CSV table of C-alpha atoms in Angstrom, one decimal:
chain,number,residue,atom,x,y,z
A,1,UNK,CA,86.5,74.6,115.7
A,2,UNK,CA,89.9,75.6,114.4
A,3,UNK,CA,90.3,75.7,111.1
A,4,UNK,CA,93.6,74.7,109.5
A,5,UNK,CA,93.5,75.5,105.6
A,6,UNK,CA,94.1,71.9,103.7
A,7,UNK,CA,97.2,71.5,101.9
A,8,UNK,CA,96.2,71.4,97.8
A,9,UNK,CA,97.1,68.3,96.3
A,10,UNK,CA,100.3,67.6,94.3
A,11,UNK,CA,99.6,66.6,90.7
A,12,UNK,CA,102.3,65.5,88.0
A,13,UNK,CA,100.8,66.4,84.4
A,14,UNK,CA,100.2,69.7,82.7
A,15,UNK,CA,98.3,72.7,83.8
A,16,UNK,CA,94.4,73.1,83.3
A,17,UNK,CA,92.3,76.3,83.6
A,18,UNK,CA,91.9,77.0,87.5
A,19,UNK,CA,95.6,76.0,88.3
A,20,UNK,CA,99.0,77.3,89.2
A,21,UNK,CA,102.1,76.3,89.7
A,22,UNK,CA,103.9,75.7,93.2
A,23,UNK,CA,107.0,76.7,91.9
A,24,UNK,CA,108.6,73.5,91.8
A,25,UNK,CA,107.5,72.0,88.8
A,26,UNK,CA,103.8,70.8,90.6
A,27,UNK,CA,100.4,72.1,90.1
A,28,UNK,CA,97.6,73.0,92.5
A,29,UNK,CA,93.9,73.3,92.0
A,30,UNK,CA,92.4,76.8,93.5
A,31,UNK,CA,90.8,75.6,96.8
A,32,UNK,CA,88.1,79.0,96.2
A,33,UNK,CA,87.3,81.4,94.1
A,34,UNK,CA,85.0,84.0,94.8
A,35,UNK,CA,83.2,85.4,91.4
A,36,UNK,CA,82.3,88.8,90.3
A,37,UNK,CA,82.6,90.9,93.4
A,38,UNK,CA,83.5,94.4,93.6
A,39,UNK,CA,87.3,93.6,95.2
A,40,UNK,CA,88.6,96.8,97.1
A,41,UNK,CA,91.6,96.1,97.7
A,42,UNK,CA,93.4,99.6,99.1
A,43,UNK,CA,96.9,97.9,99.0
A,44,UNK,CA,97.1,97.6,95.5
A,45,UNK,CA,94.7,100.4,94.9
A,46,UNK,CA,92.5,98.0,93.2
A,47,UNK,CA,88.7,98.9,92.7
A,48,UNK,CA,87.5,96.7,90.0
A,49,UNK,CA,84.9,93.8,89.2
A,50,UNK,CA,86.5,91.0,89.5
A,51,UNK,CA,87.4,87.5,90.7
A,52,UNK,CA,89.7,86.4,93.7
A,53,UNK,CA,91.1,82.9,94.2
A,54,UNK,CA,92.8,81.3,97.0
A,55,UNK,CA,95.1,78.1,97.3
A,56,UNK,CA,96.8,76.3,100.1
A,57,UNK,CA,95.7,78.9,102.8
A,58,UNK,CA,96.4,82.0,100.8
A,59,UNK,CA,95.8,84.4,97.9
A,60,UNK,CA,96.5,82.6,95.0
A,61,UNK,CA,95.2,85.0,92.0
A,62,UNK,CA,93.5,88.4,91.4
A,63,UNK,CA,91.9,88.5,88.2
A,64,UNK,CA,88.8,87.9,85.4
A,65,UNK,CA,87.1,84.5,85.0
A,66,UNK,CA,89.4,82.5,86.9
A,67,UNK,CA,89.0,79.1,85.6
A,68,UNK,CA,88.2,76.5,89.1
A,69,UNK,CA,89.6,72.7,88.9
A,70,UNK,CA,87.5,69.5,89.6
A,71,UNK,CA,87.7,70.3,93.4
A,72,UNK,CA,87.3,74.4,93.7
A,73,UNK,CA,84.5,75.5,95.6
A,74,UNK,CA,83.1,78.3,93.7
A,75,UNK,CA,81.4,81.3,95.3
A,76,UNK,CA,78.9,84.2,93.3
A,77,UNK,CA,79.4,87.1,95.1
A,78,UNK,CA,78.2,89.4,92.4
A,79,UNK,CA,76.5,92.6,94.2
A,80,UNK,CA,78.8,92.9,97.2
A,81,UNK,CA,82.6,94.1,97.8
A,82,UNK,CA,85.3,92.0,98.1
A,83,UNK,CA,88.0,93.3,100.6
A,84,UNK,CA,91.3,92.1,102.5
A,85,UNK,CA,90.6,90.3,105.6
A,86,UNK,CA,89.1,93.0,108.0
A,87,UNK,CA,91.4,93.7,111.1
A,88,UNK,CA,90.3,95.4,114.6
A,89,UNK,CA,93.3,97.1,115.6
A,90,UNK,CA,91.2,97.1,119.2
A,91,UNK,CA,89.3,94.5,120.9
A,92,UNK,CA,89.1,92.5,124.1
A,93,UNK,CA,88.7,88.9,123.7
A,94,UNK,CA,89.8,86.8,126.5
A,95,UNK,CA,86.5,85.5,127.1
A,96,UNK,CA,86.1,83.8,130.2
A,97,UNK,CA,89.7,85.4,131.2
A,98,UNK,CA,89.2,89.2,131.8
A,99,UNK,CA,85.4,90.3,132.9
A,100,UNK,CA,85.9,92.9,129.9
A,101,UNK,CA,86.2,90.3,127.1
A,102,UNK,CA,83.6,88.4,124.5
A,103,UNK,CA,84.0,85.8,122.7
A,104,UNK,CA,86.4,86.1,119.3
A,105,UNK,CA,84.6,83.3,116.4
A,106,UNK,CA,81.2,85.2,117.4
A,107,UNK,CA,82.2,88.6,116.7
A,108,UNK,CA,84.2,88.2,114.3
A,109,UNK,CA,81.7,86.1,112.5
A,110,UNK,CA,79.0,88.7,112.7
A,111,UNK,CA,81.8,92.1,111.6
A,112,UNK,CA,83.8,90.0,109.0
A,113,UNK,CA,86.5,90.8,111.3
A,114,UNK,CA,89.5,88.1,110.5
A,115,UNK,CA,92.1,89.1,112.6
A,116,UNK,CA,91.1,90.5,116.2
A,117,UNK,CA,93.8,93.0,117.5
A,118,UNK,CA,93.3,92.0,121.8
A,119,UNK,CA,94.7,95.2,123.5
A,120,UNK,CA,96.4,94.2,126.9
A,121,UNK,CA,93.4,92.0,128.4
A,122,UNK,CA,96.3,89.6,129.4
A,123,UNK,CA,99.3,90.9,131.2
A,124,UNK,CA,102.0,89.0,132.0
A,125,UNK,CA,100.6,86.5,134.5
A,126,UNK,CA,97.8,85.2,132.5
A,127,UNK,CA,98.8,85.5,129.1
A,128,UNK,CA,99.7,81.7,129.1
A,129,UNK,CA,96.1,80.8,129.4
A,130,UNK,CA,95.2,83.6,127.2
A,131,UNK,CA,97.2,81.6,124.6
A,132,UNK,CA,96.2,78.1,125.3
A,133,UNK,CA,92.3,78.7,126.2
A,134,UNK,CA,91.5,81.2,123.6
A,135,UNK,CA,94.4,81.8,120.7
A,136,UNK,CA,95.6,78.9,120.0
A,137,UNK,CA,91.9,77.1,119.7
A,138,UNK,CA,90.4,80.4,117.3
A,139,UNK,CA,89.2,79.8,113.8
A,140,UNK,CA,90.3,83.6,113.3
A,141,UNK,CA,93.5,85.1,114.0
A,142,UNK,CA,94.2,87.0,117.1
A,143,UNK,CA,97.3,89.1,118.3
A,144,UNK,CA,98.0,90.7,121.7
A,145,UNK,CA,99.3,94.0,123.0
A,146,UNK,CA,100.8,92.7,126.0
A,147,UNK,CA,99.9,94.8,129.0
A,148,UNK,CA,102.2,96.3,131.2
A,149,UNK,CA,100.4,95.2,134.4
A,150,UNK,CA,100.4,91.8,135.8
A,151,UNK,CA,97.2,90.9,135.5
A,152,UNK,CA,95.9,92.9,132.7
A,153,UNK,CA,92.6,94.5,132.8
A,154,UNK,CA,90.5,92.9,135.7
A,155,UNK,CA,88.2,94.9,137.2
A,156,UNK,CA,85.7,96.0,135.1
A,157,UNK,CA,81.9,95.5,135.3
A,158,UNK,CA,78.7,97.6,135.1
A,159,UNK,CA,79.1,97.9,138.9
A,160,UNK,CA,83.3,98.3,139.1
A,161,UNK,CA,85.8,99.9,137.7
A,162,UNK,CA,89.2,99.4,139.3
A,163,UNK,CA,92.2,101.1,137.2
A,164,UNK,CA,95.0,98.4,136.6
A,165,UNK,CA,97.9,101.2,136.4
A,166,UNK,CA,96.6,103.2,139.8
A,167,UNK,CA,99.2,100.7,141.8
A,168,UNK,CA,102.7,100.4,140.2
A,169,UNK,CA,103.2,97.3,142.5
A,170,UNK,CA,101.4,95.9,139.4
A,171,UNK,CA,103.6,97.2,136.8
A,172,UNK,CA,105.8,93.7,136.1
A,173,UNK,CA,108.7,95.2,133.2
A,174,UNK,CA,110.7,92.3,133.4
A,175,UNK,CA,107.9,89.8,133.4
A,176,UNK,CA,106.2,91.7,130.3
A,177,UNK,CA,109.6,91.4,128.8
A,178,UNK,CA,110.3,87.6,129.5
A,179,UNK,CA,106.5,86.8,128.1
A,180,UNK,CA,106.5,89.1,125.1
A,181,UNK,CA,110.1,87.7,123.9
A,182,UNK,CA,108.5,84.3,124.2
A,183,UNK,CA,105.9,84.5,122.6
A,184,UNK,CA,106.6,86.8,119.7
A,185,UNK,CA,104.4,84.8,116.9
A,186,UNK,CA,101.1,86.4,118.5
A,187,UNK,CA,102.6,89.4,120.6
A,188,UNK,CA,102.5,92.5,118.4
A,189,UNK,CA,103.3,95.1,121.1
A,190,UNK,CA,103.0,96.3,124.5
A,191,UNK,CA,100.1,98.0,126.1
A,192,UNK,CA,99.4,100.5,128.7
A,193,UNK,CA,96.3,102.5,130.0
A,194,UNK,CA,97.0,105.8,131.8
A,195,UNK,CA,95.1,108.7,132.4
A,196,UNK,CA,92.6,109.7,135.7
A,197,UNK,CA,90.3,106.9,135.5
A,198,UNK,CA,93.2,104.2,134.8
A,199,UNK,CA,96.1,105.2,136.3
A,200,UNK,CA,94.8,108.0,138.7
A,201,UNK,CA,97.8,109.8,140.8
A,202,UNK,CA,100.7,107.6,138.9
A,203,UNK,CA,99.8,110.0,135.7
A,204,UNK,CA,102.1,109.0,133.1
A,205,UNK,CA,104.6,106.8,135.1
A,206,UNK,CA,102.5,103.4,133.9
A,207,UNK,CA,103.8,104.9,130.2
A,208,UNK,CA,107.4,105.6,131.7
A,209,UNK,CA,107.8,101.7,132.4
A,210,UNK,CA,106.0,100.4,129.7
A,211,UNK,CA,108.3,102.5,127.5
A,212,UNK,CA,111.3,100.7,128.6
A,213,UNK,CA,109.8,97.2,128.1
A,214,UNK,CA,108.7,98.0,124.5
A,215,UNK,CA,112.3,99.2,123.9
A,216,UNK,CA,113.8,96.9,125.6
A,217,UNK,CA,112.1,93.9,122.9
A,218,UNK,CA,112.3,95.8,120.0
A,219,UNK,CA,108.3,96.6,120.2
A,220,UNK,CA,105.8,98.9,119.5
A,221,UNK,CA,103.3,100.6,122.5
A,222,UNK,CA,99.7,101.3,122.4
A,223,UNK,CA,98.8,103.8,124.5
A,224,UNK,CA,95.1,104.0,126.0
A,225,UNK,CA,94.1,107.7,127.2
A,226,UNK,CA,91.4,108.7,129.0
A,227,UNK,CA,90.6,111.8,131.3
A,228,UNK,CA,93.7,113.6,132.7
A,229,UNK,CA,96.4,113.8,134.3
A,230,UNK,CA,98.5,113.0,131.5
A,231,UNK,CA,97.2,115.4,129.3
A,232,UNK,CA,97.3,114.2,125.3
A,233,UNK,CA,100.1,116.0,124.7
A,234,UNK,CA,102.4,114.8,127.6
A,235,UNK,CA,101.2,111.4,126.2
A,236,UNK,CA,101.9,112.2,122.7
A,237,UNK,CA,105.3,113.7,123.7
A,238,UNK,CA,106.5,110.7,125.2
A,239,UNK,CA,105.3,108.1,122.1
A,240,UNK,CA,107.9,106.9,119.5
A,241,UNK,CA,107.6,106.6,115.6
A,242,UNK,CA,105.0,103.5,115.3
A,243,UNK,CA,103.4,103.9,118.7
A,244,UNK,CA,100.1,103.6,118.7
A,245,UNK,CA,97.6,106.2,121.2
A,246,UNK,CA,94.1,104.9,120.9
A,247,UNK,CA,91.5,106.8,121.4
A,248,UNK,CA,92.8,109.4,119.4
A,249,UNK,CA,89.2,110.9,118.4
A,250,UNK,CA,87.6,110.9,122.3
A,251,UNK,CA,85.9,113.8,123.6
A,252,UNK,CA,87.0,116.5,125.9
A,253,UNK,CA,88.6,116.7,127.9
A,254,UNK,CA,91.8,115.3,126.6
A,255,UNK,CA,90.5,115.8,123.4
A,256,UNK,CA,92.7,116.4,119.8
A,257,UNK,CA,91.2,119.5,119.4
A,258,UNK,CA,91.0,122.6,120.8
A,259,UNK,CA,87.5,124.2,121.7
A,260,UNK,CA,87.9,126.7,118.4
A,261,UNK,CA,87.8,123.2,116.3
A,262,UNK,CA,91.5,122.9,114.9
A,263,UNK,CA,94.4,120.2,115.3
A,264,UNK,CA,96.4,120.6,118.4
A,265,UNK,CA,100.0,120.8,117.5
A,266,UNK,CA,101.4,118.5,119.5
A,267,UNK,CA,99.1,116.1,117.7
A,268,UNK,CA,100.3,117.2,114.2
A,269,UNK,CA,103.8,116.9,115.3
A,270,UNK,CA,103.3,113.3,116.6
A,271,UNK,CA,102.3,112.4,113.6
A,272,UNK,CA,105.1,113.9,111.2
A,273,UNK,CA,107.4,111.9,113.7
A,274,UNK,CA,105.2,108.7,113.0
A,275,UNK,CA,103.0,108.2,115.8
A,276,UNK,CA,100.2,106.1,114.7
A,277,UNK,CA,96.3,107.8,115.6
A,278,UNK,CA,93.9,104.7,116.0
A,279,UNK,CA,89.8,105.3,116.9
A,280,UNK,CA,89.5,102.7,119.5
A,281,UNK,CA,85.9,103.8,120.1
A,282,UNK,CA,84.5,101.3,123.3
A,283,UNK,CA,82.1,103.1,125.7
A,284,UNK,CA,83.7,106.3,126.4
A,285,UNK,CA,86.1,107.3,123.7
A,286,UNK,CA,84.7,108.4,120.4
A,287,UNK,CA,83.1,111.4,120.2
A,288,UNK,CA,81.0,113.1,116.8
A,289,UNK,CA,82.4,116.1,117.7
A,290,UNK,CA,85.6,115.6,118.0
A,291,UNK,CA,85.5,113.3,114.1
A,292,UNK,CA,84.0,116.8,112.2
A,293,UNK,CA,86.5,118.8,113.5
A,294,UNK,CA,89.9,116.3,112.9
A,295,UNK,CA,88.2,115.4,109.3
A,296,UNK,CA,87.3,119.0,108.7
A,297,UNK,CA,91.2,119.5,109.3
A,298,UNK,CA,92.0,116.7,106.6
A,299,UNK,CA,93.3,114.8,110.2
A,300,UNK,CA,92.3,111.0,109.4
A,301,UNK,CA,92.6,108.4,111.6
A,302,UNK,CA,95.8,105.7,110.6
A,303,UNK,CA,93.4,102.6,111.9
A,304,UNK,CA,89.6,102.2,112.9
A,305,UNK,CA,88.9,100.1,115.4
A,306,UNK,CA,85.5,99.4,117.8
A,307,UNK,CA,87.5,98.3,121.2
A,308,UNK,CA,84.6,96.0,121.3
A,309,UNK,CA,84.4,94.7,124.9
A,310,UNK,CA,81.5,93.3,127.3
A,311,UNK,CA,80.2,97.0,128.2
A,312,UNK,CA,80.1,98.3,124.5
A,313,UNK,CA,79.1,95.6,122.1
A,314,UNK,CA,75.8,96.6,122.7
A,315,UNK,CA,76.5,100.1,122.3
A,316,UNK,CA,77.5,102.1,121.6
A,317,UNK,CA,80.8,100.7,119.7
A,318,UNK,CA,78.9,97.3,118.6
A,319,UNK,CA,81.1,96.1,116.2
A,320,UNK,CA,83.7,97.0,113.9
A,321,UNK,CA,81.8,97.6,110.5
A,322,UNK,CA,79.1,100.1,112.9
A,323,UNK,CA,82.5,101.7,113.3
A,324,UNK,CA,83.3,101.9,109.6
A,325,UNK,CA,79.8,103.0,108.8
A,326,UNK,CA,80.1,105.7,111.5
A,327,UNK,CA,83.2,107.2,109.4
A,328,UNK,CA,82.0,106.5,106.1
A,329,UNK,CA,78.5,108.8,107.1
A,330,UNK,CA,81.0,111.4,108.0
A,331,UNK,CA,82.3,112.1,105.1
A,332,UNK,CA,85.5,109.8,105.2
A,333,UNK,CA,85.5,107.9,101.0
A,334,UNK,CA,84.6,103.9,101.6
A,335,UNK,CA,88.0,103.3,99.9
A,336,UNK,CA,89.9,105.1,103.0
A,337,UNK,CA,87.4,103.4,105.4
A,338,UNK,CA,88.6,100.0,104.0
A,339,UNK,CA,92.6,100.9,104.0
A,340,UNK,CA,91.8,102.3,107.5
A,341,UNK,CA,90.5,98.4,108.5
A,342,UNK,CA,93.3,96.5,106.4
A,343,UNK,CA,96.7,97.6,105.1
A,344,UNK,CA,97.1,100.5,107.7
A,345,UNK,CA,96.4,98.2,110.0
A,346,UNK,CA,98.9,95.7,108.6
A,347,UNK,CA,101.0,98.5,108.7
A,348,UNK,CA,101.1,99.5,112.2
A,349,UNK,CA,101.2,96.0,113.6
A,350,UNK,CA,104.5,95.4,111.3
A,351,UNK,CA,102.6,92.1,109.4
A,352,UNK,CA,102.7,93.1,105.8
A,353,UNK,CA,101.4,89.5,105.1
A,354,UNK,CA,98.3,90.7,106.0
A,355,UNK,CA,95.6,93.4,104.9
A,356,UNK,CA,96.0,92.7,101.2
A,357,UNK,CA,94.9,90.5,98.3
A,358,UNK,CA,98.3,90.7,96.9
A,359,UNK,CA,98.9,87.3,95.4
A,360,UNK,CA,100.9,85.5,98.3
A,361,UNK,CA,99.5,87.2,101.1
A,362,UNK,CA,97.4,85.7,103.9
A,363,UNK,CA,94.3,84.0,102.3
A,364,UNK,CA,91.6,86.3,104.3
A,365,UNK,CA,89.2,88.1,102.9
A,366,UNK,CA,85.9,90.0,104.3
A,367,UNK,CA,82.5,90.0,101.8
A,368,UNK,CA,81.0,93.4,102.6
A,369,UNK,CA,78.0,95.7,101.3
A,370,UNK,CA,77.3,98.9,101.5
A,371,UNK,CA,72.8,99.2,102.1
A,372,UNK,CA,71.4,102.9,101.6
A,373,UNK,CA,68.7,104.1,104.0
A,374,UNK,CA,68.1,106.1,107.0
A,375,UNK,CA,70.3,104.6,110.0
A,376,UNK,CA,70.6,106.0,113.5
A,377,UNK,CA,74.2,105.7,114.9
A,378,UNK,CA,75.7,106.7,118.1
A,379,UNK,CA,79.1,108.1,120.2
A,380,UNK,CA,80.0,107.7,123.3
A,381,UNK,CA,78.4,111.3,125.1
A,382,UNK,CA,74.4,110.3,123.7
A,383,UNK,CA,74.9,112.4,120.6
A,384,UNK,CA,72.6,110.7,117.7
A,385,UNK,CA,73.8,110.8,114.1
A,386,UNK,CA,71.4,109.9,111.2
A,387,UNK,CA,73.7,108.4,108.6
A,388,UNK,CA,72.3,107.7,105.0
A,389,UNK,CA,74.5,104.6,104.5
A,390,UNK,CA,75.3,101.5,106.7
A,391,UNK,CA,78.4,98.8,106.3
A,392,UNK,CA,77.5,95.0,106.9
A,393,UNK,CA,79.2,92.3,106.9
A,394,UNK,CA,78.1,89.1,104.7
A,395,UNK,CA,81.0,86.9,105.0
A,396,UNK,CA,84.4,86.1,105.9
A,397,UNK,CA,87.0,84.2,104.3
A,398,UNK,CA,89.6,82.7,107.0
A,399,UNK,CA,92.8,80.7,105.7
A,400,UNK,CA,91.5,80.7,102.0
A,401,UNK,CA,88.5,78.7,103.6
A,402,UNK,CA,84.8,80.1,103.8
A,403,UNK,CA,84.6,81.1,107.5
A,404,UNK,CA,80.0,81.0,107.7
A,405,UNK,CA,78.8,77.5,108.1
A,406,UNK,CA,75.8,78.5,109.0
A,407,UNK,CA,75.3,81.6,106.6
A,408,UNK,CA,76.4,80.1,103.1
A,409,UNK,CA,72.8,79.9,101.4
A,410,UNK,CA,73.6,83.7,100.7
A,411,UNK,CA,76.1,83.2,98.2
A,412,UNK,CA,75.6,79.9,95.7
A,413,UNK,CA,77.7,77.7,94.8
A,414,UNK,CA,78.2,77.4,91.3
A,415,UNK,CA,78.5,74.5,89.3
A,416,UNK,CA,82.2,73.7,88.1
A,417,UNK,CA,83.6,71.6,85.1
């Protein structure tokens, strides 16, 4: 099902409660309002009770006891937080496409994810089915780091693992170019993996090519790292201001850190040139360890993401919010965890349009709560963590329209005038 959000009827007479204007002399009905949430909303550095409305597929008003028209659906969502749209800055979603991805409406349905970030499932010779089979059709938004290689990620299984950047007879620059000019409305920026496990003797060359394509269309990179060669800081050394390395808390080796706990300084310098630092966790690159020493340092990440895939959304990433709640246990404020999910996101992929509730903005927004308790969480190396609070998701607002059909008894509908 794709949901397009309904253009709000045009009326000629004056304004009643639950209206605004279109600018041009009409008035609009709110299509939702969602009532007496806590609305965290790190862009404006809102943290109030509140209500939130949305018209003609965006945020129409931020405010107390908005007033709804004849038609306005009318949600309670006292008890639970209302945020910006949730975005995973890593994810693989060409379901059916890649052997790597799941399917996008599911998981985003479950996390309260509203825009899915795919990093470089499709390369350049299947991205056209990548948009037609799964982008185009999603209720939720999705955008693409383009990979570098041909074929994108392939080979991956519980049995396989077959690097996509070992052979540079796969590298395709002027393909990757030619498809992420194209098709700039979804394309965000270009991706690479290198390091021992996927790019094995070509070190950092996959990086060197993928360079020149993201400079060459005016782009940003993400950068997957895993065990070297490169090491971090050849990889960091080599990344521009608004690159992204995922990964950026893994475990050693190629780790942050060094073994007496503190930053490395090629990573500190990365960052005062504006390298971005996103989590990326998947099956083998977050690591406890390596979180308490960067946060011990006051080193944050700029985005968390799960890099939910096939081998991981089981664990030990699972999902996006199992990746906020790993931070929040950690220490990190819930206010940074949402910023961290939303307008850094927004941020890094260069669409200020979304991660907010400004008025204006895109009309997504997730319905989270915050349950206290004794919950077991994992990394990627087996350690256990008992955390004493957990994020879920309860609901997702996608295009100004409620995004649960099957989940709405949770949150009544209230009677309007």
């Amino acid at each position: 099902m794709h949901l397009q959000p309904e253009r709000a009827t045009l009326l000629r007479r004056p304004a009643l409660a639950g209206e605004r204007s279109t600018g041009r002399g009409h008035m609009s009905t709110y299509d939702l309002i969602l009532k007496g949430g806590r609305v965290i909303d790190p862009s404006q550095n809102l943290d109030r009770i509140t209500d939130v409305a949305f018209a003609g597929g965006k945020v129409a008003a931020v405010g107390k006891d908005l007033k709804a028209g004849g038609g306005t659906e009318v949600r309670d969502v006292k008890g639970h937080i209302v945020s910006p749209g949730l975005i995973d800055m890593h994810t693989h979603v060409y379901w059916g496409g890649t052997s790597l991805g799941i399917d996008a409406e599911e998981f985003c349905r479950t996390s309260g994810v509203t825009t899915a970030i795919d990093t470089g499932s499709a390369g350049p010779g299947n991205f056209a089915g990548f948009r037609k089979h799964v982008i185009e059709p999603s209720a939720v938004r999705i955008l693409a780091y383009l990979h570098i290689s041909f074929a994108g990620i392939f080979g991956f299984s519980k049995n396989i693992m077959v690097g996509e950047s070992q052979d540079l007879r796969l590298m395709a620059p002027r393909d990757a170019a030619e498809v992420a000019d194209a098709n700039r409305d979804v394309i965000i920026g270009i991706k690479v993996r290198v390091g021992a496990h996927a790019s094995g003797e070509q070190g950092a060359a996959p990086l060197n090519i993928a360079l020149q394509v993201a400079e060459e269309v005016g782009l940003p990179l993400m950068c997957h790292i895993d065990h070297p060669p490169p090491s971090y800081e050849e990889v960091l050394d080599m990344l521009r201001p608004g690159d992204v390395l995922t990964h950026a808390f893994r475990p050693f080796p190629n780790s942050p850190c060094t073994s007496q706990g503190k930053v490395k300084p090629a990573v500190l310098a990365a960052r005062e040139r504006g390298v971005k630092f996103d989590i990326g966790h998947g099956k083998g690159s977050f690591a406890f360890k390596t979180a308490r020493a960067m946060l011990a340092n006051g080193f944050h990440p700029d985005t968390i993401s799960s890099d939910v895939h096939a081998l991981c959304i089981d664990g030990p990433a699972y999902d996006q919010v199992t990746t906020m709640s790993k931070f929040l246990c950690l220490g990190v404020p819930l206010n940074d965890v949402i910023a961290q999910s939303t307008i850094n996101a927004a941020h890094a992929l260069k669409r200020p349009e979304l991660g907010s509730l400004k008025p204006g903005s895109v009309g997504d927004a997730t319905i989270l709560s915050v349950k206290e308790g004794r919950f077991e969480y994992e990394d990627v190396m087996g350690e256990k963590m008992i955390g004493d609070r957990r994020i879920l998701s309860e609901g997702a607002i996608v295009g100004g329209r409620w995004f649960h059909p099957k989940r709405t008894q949770k949150f009544a509908k209230l009677k309007t005038a």
